[in-house]
Coordinates of N, CA and C in Angstrom, one line a residue:
Chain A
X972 N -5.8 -14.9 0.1 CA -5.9 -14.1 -1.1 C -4.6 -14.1 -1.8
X973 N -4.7 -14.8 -3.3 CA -2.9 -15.0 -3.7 C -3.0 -14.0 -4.9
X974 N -4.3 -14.1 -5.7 CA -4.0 -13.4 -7.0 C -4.9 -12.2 -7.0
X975 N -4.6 -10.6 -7.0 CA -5.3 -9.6 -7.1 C -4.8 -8.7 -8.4
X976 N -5.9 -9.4 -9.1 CA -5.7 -7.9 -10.4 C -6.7 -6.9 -10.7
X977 N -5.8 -5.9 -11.4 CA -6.6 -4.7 -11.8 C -6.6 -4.5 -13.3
X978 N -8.0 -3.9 -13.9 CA -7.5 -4.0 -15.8 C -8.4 -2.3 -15.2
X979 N -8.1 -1.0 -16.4 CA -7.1 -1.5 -17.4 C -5.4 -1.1 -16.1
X980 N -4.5 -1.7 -17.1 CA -2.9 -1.2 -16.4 C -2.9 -0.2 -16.1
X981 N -3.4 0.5 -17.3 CA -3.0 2.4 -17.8 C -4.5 2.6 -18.5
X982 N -4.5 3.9 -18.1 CA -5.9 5.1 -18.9 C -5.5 5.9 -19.3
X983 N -6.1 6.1 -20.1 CA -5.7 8.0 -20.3 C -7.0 8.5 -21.3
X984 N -7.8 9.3 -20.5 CA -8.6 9.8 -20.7 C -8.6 11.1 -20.9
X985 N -10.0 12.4 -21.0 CA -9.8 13.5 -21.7 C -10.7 14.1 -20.4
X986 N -10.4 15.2 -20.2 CA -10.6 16.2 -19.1 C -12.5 15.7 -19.2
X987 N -13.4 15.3 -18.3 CA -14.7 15.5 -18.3 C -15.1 14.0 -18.5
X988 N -14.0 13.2 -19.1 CA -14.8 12.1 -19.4 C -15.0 11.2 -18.2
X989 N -15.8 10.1 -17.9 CA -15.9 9.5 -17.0 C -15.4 7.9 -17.1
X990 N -14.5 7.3 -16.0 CA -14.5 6.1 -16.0 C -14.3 4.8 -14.9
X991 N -14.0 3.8 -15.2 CA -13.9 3.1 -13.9 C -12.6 1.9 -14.5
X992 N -12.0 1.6 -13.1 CA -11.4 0.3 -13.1 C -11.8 -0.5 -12.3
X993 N -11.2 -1.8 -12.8 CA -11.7 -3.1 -11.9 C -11.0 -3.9 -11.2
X994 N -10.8 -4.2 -9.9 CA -10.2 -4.6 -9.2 C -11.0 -6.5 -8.9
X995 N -10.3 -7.0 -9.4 CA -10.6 -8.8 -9.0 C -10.0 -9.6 -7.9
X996 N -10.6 -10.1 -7.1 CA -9.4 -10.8 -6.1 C -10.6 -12.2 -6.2
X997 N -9.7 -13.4 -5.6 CA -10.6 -15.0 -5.3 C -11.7 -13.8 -4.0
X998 N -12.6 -14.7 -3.6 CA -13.6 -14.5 -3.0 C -13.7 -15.4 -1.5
X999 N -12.9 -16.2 -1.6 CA -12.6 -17.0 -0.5 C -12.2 -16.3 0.4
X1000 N -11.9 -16.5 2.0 CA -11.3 -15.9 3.0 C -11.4 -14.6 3.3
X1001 N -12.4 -13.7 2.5 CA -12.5 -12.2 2.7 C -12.5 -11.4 3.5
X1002 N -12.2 -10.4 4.2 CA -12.5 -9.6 5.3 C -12.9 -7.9 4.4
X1003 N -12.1 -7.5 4.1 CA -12.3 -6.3 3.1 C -11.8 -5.7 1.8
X1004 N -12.1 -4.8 1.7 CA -11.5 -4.1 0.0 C -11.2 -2.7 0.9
X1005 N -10.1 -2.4 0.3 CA -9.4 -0.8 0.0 C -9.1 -0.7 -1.0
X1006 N -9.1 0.5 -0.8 CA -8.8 1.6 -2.2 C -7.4 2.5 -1.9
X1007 N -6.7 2.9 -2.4 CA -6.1 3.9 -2.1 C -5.4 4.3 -4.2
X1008 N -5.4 5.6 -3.8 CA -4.8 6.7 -4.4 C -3.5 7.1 -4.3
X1009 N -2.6 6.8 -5.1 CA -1.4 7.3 -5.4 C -0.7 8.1 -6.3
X1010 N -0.4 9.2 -5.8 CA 0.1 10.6 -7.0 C 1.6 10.4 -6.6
X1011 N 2.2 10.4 -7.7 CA 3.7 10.6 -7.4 C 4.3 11.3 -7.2
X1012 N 5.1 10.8 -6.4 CA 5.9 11.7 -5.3 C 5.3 12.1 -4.0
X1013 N 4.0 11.0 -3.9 CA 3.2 11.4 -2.7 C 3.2 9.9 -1.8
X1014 N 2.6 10.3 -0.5 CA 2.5 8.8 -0.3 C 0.9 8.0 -0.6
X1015 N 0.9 7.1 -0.8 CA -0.4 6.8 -0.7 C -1.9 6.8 -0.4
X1016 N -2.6 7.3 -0.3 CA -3.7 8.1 0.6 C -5.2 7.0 0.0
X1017 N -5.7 6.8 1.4 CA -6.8 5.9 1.6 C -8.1 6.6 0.6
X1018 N -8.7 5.7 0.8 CA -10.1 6.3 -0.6 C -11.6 5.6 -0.1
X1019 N -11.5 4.4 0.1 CA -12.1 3.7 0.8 C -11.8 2.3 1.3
X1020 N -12.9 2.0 2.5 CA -12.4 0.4 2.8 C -14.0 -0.2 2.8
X1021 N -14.3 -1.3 2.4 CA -15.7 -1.5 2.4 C -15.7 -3.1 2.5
X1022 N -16.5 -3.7 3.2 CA -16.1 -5.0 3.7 C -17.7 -5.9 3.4
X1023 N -18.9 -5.2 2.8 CA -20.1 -6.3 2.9 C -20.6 -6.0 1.5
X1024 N -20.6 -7.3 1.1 CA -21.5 -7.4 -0.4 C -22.4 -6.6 -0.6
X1025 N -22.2 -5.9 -1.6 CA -23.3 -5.0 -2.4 C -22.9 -3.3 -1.6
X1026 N -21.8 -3.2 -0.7 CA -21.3 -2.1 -0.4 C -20.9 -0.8 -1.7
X1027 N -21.5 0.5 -1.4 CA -20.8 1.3 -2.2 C -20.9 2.3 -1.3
X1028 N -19.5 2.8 -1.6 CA -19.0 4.4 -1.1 C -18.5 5.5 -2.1
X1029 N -18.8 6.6 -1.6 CA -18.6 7.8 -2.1 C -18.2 8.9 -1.8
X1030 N -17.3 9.2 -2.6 CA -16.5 10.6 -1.9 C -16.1 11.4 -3.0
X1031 N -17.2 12.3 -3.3 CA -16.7 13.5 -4.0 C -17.4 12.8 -5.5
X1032 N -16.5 13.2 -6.4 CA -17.0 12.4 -7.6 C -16.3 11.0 -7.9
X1033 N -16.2 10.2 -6.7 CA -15.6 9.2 -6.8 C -16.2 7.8 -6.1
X1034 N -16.5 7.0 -6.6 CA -17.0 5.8 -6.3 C -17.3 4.7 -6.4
X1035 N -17.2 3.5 -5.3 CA -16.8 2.1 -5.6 C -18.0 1.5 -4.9
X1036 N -17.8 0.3 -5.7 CA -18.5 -1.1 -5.5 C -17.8 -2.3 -5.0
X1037 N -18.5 -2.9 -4.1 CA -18.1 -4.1 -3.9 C -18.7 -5.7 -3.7
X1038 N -18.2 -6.3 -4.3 CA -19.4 -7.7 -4.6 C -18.2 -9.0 -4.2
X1039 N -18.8 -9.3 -3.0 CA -17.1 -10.0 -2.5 C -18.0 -11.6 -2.9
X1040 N -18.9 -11.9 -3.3 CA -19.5 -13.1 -4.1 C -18.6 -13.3 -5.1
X1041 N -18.6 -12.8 -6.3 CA -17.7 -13.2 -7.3 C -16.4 -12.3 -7.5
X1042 N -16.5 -11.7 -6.2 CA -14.9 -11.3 -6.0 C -14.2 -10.2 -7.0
X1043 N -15.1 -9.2 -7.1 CA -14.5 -8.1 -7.6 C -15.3 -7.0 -7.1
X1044 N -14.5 -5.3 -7.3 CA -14.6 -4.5 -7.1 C -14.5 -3.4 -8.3
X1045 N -15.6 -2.3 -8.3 CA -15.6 -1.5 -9.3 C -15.2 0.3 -8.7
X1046 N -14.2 0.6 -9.3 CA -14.0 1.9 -8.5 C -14.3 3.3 -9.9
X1047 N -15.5 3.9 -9.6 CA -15.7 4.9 -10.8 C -15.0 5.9 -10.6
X1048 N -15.0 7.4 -11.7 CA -14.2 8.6 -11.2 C -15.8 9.0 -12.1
X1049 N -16.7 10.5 -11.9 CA -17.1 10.7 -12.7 C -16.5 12.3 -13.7
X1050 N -16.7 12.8 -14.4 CA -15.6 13.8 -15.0 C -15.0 13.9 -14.3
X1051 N -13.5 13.2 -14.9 CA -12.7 13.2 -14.7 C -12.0 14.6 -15.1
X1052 N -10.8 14.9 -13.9 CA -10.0 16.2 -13.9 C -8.8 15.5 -14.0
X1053 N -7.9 16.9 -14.4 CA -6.0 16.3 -14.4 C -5.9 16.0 -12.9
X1054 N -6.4 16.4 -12.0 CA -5.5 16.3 -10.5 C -6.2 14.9 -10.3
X1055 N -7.7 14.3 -11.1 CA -7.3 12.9 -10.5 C -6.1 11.9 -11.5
X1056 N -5.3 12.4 -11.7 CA -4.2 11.6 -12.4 C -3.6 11.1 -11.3
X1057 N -3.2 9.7 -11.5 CA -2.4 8.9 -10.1 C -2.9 7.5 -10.3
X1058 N -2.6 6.9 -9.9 CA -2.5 5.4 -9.8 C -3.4 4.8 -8.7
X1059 N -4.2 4.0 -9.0 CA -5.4 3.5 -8.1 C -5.1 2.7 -7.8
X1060 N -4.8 1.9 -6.8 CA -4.4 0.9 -6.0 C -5.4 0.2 -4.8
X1061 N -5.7 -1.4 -5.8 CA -6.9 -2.1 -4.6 C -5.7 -3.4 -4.1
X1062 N -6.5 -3.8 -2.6 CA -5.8 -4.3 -1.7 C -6.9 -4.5 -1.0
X1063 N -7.0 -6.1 -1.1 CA -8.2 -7.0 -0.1 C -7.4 -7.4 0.8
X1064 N -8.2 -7.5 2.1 CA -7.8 -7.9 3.3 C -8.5 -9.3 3.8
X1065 N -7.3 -10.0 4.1 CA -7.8 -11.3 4.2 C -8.2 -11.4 5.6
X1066 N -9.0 -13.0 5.7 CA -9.7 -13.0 6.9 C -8.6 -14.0 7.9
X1067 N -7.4 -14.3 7.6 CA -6.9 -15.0 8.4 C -6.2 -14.1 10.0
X1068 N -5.3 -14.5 10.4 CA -5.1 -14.1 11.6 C -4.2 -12.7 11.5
X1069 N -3.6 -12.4 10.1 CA -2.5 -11.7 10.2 C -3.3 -10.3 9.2
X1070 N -4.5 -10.5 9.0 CA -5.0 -9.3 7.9 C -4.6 -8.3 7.2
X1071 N -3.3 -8.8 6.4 CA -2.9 -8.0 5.8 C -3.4 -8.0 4.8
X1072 N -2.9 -6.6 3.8 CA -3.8 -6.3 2.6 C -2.2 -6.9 1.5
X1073 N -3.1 -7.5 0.4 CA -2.6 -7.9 -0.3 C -2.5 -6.9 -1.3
X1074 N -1.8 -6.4 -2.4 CA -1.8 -5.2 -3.3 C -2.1 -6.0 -4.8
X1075 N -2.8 -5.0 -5.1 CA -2.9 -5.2 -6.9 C -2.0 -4.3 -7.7
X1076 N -1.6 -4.2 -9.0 CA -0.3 -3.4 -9.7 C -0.8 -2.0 -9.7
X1077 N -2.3 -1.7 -9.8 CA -2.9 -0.4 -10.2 C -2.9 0.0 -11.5
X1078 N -4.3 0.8 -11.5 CA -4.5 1.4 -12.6 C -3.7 2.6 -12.7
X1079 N -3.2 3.1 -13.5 CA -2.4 4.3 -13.9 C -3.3 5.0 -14.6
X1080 N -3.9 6.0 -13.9 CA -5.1 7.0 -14.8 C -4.2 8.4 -15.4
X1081 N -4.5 8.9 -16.9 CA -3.6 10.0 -17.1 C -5.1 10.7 -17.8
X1082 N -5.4 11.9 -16.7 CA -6.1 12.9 -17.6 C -5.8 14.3 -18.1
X1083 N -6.2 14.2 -19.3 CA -5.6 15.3 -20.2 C -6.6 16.7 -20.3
X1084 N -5.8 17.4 -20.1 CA -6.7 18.5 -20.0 C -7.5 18.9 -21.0
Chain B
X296 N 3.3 13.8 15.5 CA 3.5 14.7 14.6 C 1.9 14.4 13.6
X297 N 2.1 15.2 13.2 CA 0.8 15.5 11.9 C 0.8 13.7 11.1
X298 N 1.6 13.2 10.3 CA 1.7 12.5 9.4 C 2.5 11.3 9.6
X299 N 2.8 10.5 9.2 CA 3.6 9.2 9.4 C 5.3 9.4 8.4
X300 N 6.0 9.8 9.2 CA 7.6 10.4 8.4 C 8.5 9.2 8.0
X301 N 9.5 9.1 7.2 CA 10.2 8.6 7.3 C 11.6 9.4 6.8
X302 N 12.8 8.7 7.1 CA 14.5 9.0 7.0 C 15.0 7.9 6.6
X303 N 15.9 8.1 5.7 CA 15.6 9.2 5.0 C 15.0 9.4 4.1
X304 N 15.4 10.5 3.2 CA 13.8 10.7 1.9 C 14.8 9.6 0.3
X305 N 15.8 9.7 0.3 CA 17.1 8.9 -0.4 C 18.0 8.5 0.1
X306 N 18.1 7.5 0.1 CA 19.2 6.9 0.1 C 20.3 5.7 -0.6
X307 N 21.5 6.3 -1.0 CA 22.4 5.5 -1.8 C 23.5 5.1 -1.6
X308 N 23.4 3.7 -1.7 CA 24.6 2.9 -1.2 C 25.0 2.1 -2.0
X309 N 26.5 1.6 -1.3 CA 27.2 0.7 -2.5 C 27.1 -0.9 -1.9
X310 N 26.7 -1.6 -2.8 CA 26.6 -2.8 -3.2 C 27.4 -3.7 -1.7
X311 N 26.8 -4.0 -0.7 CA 27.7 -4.7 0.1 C 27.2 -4.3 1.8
X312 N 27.2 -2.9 1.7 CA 27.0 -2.1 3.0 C 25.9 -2.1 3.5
X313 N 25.5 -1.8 4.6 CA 24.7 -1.8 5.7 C 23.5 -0.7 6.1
X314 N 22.4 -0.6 5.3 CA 21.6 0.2 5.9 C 20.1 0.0 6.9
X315 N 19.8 1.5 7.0 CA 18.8 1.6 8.2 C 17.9 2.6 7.9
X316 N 16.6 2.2 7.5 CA 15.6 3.3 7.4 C 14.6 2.9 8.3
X317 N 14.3 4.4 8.7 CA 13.3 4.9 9.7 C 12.1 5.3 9.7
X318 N 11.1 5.1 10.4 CA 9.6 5.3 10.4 C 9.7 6.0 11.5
X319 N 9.0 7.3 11.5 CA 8.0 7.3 12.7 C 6.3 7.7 12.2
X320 N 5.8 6.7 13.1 CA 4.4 6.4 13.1 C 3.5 7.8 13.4
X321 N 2.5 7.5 13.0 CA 1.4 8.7 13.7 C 0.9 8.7 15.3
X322 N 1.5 9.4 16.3 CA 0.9 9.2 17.3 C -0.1 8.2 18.0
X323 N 0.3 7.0 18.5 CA -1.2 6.8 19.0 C -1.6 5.1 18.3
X324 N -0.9 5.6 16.9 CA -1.1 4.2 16.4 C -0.4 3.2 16.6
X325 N -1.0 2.1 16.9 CA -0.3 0.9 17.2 C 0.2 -0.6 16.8
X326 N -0.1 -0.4 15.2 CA -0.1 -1.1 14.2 C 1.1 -0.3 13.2
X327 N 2.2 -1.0 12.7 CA 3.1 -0.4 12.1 C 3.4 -1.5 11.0
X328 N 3.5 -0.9 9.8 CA 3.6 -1.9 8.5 C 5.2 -1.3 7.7
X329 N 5.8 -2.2 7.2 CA 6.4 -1.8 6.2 C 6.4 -2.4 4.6
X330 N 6.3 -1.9 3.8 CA 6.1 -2.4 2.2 C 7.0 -1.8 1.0
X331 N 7.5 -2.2 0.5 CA 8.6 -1.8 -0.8 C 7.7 -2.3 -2.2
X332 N 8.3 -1.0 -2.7 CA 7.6 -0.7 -4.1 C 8.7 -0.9 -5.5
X333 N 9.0 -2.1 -6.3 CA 10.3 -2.1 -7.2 C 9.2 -1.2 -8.3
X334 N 10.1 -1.1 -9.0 CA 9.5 -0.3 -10.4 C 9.1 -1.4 -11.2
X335 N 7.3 -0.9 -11.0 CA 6.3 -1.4 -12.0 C 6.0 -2.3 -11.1
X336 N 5.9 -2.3 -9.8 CA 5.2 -3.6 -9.3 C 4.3 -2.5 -8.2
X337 N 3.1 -3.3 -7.6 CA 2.5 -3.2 -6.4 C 3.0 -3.0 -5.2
X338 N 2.7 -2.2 -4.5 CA 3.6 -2.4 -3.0 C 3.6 -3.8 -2.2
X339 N 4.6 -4.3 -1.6 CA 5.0 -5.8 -1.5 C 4.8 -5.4 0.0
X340 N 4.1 -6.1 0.9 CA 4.2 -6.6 2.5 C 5.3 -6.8 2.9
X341 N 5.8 -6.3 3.8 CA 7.3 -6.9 4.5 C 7.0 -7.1 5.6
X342 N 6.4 -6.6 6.7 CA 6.3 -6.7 7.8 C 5.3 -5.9 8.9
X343 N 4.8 -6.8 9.6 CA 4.2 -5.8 10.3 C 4.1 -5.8 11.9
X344 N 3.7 -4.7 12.4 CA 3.6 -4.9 14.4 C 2.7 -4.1 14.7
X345 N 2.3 -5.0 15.8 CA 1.6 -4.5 16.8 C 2.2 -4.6 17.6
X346 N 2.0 -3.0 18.5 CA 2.7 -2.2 19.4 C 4.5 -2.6 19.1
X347 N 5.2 -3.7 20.0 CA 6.7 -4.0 19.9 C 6.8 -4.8 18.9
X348 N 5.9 -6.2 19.1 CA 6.3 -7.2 18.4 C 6.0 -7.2 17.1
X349 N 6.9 -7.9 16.3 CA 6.4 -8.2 14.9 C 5.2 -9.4 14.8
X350 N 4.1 -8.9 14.4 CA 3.5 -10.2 14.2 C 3.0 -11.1 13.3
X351 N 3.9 -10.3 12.2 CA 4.2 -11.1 10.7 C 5.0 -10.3 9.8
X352 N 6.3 -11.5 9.7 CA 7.1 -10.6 9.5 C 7.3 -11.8 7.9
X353 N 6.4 -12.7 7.6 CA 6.4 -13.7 6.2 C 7.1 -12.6 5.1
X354 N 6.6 -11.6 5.1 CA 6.9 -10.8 3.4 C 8.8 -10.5 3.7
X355 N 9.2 -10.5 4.8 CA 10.9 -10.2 4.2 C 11.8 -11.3 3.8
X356 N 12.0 -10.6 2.6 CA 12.6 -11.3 1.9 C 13.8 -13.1 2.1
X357 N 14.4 -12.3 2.9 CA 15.1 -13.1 3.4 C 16.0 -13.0 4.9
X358 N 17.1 -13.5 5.2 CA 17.9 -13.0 6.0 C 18.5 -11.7 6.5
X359 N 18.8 -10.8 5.2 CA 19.6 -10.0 5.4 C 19.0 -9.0 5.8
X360 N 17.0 -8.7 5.8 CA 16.1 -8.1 6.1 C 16.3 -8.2 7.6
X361 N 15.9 -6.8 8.3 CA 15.3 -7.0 10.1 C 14.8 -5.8 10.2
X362 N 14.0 -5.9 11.2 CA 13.4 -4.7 11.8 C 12.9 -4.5 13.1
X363 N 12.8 -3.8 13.6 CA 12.3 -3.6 15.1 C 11.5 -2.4 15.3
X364 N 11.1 -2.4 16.5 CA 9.9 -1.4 17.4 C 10.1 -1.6 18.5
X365 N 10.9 -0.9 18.9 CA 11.5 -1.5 20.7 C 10.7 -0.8 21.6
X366 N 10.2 0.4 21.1 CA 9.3 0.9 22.3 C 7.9 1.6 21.8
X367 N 7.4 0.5 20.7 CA 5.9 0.2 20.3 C 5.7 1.8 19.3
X368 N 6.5 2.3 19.2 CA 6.2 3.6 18.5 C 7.4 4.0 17.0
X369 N 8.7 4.3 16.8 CA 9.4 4.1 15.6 C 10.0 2.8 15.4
X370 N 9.8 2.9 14.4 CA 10.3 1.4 13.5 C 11.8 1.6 12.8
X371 N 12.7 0.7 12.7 CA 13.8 0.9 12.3 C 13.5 -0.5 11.1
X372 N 13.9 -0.3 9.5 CA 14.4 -1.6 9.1 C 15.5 -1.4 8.3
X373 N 16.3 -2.8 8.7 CA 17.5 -3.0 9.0 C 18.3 -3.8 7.8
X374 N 18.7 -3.3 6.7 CA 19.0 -4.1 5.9 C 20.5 -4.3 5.7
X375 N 21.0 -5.8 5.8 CA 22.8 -6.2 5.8 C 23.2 -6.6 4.1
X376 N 24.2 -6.4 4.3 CA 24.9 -6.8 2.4 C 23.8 -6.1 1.5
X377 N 23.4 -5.0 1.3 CA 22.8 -4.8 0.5 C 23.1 -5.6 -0.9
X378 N 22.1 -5.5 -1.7 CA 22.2 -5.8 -3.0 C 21.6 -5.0 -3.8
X379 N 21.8 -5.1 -5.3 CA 21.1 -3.9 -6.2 C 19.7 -4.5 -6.2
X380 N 19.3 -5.4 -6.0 CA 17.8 -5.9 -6.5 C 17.3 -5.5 -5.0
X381 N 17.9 -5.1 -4.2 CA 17.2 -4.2 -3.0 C 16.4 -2.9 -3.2
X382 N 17.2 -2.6 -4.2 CA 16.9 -1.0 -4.8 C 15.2 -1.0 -4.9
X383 N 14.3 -0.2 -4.2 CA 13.2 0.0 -4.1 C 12.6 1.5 -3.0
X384 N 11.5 1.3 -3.6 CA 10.8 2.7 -2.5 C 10.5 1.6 -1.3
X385 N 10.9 2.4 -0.3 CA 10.6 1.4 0.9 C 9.2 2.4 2.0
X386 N 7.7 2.2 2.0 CA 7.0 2.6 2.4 C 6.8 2.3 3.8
X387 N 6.5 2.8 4.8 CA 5.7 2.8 5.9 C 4.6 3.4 6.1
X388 N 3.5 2.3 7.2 CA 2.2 3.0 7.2 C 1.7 2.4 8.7
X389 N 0.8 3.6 9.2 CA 0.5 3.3 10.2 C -0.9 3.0 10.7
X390 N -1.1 2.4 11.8 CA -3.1 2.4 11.5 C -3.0 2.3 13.2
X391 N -4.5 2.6 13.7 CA -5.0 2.7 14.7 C -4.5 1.3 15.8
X392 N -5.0 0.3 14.8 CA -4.9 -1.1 15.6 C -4.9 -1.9 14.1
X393 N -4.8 -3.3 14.4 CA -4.7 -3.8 13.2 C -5.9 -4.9 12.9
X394 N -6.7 -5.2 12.7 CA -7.5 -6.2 12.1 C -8.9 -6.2 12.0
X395 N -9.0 -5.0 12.3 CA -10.6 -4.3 12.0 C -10.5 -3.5 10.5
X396 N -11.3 -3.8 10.2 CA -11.5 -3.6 8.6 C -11.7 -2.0 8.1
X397 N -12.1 -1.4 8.7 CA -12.1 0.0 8.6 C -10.6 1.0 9.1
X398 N -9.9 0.4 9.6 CA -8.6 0.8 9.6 C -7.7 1.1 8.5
X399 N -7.8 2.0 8.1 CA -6.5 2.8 6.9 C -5.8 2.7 7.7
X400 N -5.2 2.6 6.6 CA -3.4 2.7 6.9 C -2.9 3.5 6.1
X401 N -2.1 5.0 7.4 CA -1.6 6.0 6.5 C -0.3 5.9 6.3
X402 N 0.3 6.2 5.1 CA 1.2 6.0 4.6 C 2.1 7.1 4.5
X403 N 3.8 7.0 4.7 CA 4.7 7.6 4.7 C 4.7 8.2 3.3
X404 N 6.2 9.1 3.1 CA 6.3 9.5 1.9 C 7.7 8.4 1.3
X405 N 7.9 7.5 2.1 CA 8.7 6.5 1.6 C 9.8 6.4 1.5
X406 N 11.2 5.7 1.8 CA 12.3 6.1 1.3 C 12.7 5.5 0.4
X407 N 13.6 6.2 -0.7 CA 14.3 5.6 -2.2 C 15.5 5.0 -1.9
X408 N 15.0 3.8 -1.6 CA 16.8 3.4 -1.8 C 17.2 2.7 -3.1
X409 N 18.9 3.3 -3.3 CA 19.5 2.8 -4.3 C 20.4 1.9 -3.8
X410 N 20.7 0.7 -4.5 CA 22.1 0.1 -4.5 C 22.8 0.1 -5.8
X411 N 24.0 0.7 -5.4 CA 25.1 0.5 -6.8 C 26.2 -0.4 -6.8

């Protein structure tokens, strides 16, 4: 897995509204998708990890898709609050010997109260 | 302990000198990663172990990078001649085992290092 992006870069949305980013990686060599959550000045904290086509998880008002066929992932928020402000960070795990997760730049979500 | 720590929480050095930042893992876990974050980029792979050994250590940078695990539990990485383009959040994270897919990896609160 060489190239992992996310659109949009940055959000910034309004207290209540709901939305998603999209995380893309090649589809070749796959083992899984994570999610993690980053608030600054925090460390990173896991969100999900989901590894079989057509996978979705959920936690709270939060939730992702995964379609490792054409190699992307959808991660929603539904009303959105200010405390989900933080930076969404996906990271596929490859299926070679050394399974590390590869990182994408993240979405930077800003919600306004 | 509760969470995966690291030391220090800043650190700043001048352009040339010798540092060392520290992990300790979460109890138990046996997989130990390290990854640096420059401003505006994704967290970058440097290295990782299971239990002592490093068993991919591809992401550091170069020579002046090292790190160890001598007794499968804190991590020391070991950076010589610093340089300013070193300057990054340097993360640690820990996980159960490593190559099972359901394994999070929890994450330090990172140290800041500066070079001046």
């Amino acid at each position: 897995i060489l190239n992992v992006e996310q659109s949009p870069q940055s959000l910034h949305v309004q207290e209540g509204d709901s939305t998603n980013f999209t995380c893309s990686f090649p589809s070749s060599n796959f083992y899984a998708l994570h999610w993690y959550r980053w608030e600054t000045a925090k460390s990173p904290e896991a969100l999900f990890v989901m590894t079989l086509n057509g996978d979705e998880k959920k936690k709270g008002r939060i939730s992702a898709t995964l379609n490792t066929k054409e190699g992307y992932s959808y991660l929603y928020i539904k009303g959105s609050q200010p405390e989900d402000s933080a930076t969404y960070l996906c990271a596929p795990q490859n299926a070679g010997n050394n399974r590390k997760l590869i990182w994408g730049l993240g979405t930077s979500l800003a919600v306004n109260p | 302990g509760a969470g995966v720590s690291q030391t220090p929480s800043n650190k700043v050095t001048e352009k040339g000198k010798y540092v060392e930042l520290r992990c300790d893992p979460i109890s138990g876990h046996t997989a130990l990663y390290w990854y640096r974050q420059s401003l505006g980029q994704g967290p970058e792979f440097l290295i990782y172990f299971q239990g002592t050994g490093a068993a991919d250590d591809s992401g550091l940078p170069n020579d002046r990078f090292f790190a160890v695990r001598p007794e499968g539990s804190v991590s020391t990485l070991k950076i010589q001649r610093t340089e300013r383009g070193d300057s990054a959040v340097y993360l640690c994270a820990s996980s159960l085992t490593v190559g099972l897919p359901n394994n999070e990896q929890f994450f330090g609160p990172g140290t800041r290092l500066t070079v001046l």
